[in-house]
């Protein structure tokens, strides 16, 4: 979606126990470091502990970097697609998050919602 | 994007200029009772409006990848650009938003009305028409 202009990382599963379900704050932290960009990093999460683990990961970041990270309320799949495209258009982090979060209220079926 | 040579070109149904001269009229009335004798000059940011109906030619309809190209192109213009799916009778959506564009659920053969308002409206509609 982003034409190779936007770095996208992923962090899923609990690495230490070989468990694929769950999230690991350290994995999230290293994913943030991996895709780091001075324009900021948008974090998209699915259900359950993903949010808490992401919050933990942010706490482990240096303050300067933490300020440029944003936890998004956007749905994971739709939000990732929308955010990737709008980030590639050069929009600022807050604007990218706003369009991604708008995907929450966008009906998929014509006439629904 | 599958930008094939346009076998189904845009149907330029409503391509009327609707330059709004109201503003300058008001200005003249307010400032001076005399007729404005300055030479005609282009407005600094003319609010042009253009509208066109295009037919979706892609057999897969307006999908995510082609939608991305539409949004990417639309975002290059200052004009406010909207689209409505006439075949589904949708309301007009913001063509610079991929999530809204997907809501048009446009299949091959559907007619979309593109409308642009802004200084580069003409160029925007011309460029966007070539994507369908």
Coordinates of N, CA and C in Angstrom, one line a residue, chain A residues 48-113:
Chain A
X48 N -6.8 -7.9 23.6 CA -6.2 -8.4 24.8 C -5.0 -7.7 25.3
X49 N -3.9 -8.5 25.5 CA -2.7 -8.0 26.1 C -1.9 -7.1 25.2
X50 N -2.3 -7.1 23.9 CA -1.5 -6.3 22.9 C -1.4 -4.9 23.4
X51 N -2.5 -4.4 23.9 CA -2.5 -2.9 24.3 C -1.5 -2.8 25.5
X52 N -1.7 -3.6 26.5 CA -0.8 -3.5 27.7 C 0.7 -3.7 27.3
X53 N 0.9 -4.7 26.5 CA 2.3 -4.9 26.1 C 2.9 -3.7 25.3
X54 N 2.1 -3.1 24.5 CA 2.5 -2.0 23.7 C 2.8 -0.8 24.6
X55 N 2.0 -0.7 25.7 CA 2.2 0.4 26.6 C 3.5 0.1 27.4
X56 N 3.7 -1.1 27.7 CA 5.0 -1.5 28.4 C 6.2 -1.2 27.5
X57 N 6.1 -1.5 26.2 CA 7.2 -1.3 25.3 C 7.5 0.2 25.2
X58 N 6.4 1.0 25.2 CA 6.6 2.5 25.2 C 7.4 3.0 26.4
X59 N 7.0 2.4 27.6 CA 7.7 2.8 28.8 C 9.2 2.4 28.8
X60 N 9.5 1.4 28.0 CA 11.0 1.1 27.9 C 11.8 1.9 27.0
X61 N 11.0 2.7 26.2 CA 11.7 3.6 25.2 C 12.3 4.8 25.9
X62 N 13.4 5.4 25.4 CA 13.8 6.7 25.9 C 12.7 7.7 25.7
X63 N 12.6 8.6 26.6 CA 11.5 9.6 26.6 C 11.4 10.4 25.3
X64 N 12.5 10.7 24.7 CA 12.5 11.4 23.4 C 11.8 10.7 22.3
X65 N 12.0 9.3 22.3 CA 11.4 8.5 21.3 C 9.9 8.2 21.7
X66 N 9.7 8.0 23.0 CA 8.3 7.7 23.4 C 7.4 8.8 23.0
X67 N 7.8 10.1 23.0 CA 7.0 11.2 22.7 C 6.5 11.1 21.2
X68 N 7.3 10.4 20.4 CA 7.0 10.4 19.0 C 6.2 9.1 18.6
X69 N 5.8 8.3 19.6 CA 5.0 7.1 19.3 C 3.6 7.3 19.7
X70 N 2.7 6.7 19.0 CA 1.3 6.9 19.2 C 0.6 5.6 19.2
X71 N -0.2 5.3 20.3 CA -1.0 4.1 20.3 C -2.3 4.4 19.6
X72 N -2.7 3.6 18.6 CA -3.8 3.9 17.8 C -5.0 3.0 18.2
X73 N -6.2 3.6 18.2 CA -7.4 2.9 18.5 C -8.0 2.2 17.2
X74 N -7.2 2.3 16.1 CA -7.7 1.8 14.8 C -7.8 0.3 14.8
X75 N -8.7 -0.3 14.0 CA -8.7 -1.8 13.8 C -7.4 -2.2 13.2
X76 N -6.9 -3.4 13.5 CA -5.5 -3.8 13.1 C -5.3 -3.8 11.6
X77 N -6.2 -4.6 10.9 CA -6.0 -4.8 9.5 C -6.3 -3.6 8.7
X78 N -7.6 -3.1 8.9 CA -8.0 -1.9 8.1 C -7.1 -0.7 8.4
X79 N -6.8 -0.6 9.7 CA -6.0 0.5 10.2 C -4.6 0.5 9.5
X80 N -4.0 -0.7 9.4 CA -2.7 -0.8 8.9 C -2.7 -0.4 7.4
X81 N -3.7 -0.8 6.7 CA -3.8 -0.5 5.3 C -4.0 1.1 5.1
X82 N -4.9 1.6 5.8 CA -5.1 3.0 5.7 C -3.9 3.9 6.1
X83 N -3.3 3.5 7.3 CA -2.2 4.2 7.8 C -1.0 4.1 6.9
X84 N -0.8 3.0 6.3 CA 0.4 2.8 5.4 C 0.2 3.8 4.2
X85 N -1.0 3.8 3.6 CA -1.2 4.7 2.5 C -1.0 6.2 2.8
X86 N -1.7 6.6 3.9 CA -1.7 8.0 4.3 C -0.3 8.4 4.8
X87 N 0.4 7.5 5.4 CA 1.8 7.9 5.8 C 2.6 8.1 4.6
X88 N 2.4 7.3 3.6 CA 3.2 7.4 2.4 C 2.9 8.7 1.6
X89 N 1.8 9.3 1.9 CA 1.5 10.6 1.3 C 2.1 11.7 2.0
X90 N 2.9 11.4 3.1 CA 3.6 12.4 3.8 C 2.8 13.1 4.9
X91 N 1.7 12.5 5.3 CA 0.8 13.2 6.3 C 1.5 13.0 7.7
X92 N 1.3 13.9 8.6 CA 1.9 13.8 9.9 C 1.2 12.7 10.7
X93 N 1.9 12.2 11.8 CA 1.5 11.1 12.6 C 0.0 11.2 13.0
X94 N -0.3 12.4 13.6 CA -1.7 12.5 14.1 C -2.7 12.4 13.1
X95 N -2.5 12.9 11.9 CA -3.4 12.8 10.8 C -3.5 11.4 10.3
X96 N -2.4 10.7 10.2 CA -2.4 9.3 9.8 C -3.3 8.5 10.8
X97 N -3.1 8.8 12.0 CA -3.9 8.0 13.0 C -5.3 8.3 12.9
X98 N -5.7 9.6 12.6 CA -7.1 10.0 12.5 C -7.8 9.2 11.4
X99 N -7.1 9.1 10.3 CA -7.8 8.4 9.2 C -7.9 6.9 9.4
X100 N -6.8 6.4 10.1 CA -6.8 5.0 10.5 C -8.0 4.7 11.5
X101 N -8.1 5.5 12.4 CA -9.2 5.3 13.4 C -10.6 5.5 12.8
X102 N -10.7 6.3 11.8 CA -12.0 6.4 11.1 C -12.4 5.1 10.5
X103 N -11.5 4.2 10.3 CA -11.9 2.9 9.7 C -12.7 2.1 10.7
X104 N -12.7 2.5 12.0 CA -13.5 1.8 13.0 C -15.0 1.9 12.6
X105 N -15.4 3.1 12.1 CA -16.8 3.3 11.9 C -17.2 3.2 10.5
X106 N -16.3 2.6 9.6 CA -16.7 2.5 8.2 C -17.3 1.2 7.9
X107 N -18.5 1.1 7.5 CA -19.2 -0.2 7.2 C -18.5 -0.8 6.0
X108 N -18.4 -2.2 6.0 CA -17.9 -2.9 4.9 C -18.9 -3.2 3.8
X109 N -20.1 -3.5 4.3 CA -21.1 -3.9 3.4 C -21.9 -2.7 3.0
X110 N -22.3 -2.5 1.7 CA -23.0 -1.4 1.3 C -24.4 -1.4 2.0
X111 N -24.7 -0.2 2.5 CA -26.0 -0.1 3.2 C -25.9 -0.4 4.6
X112 N -24.8 -1.0 5.1 CA -24.7 -1.3 6.5 C -24.3 -0.1 7.3
X113 N -24.7 0.0 8.5 CA -24.3 1.1 9.4 C -24.9 2.4 8.9

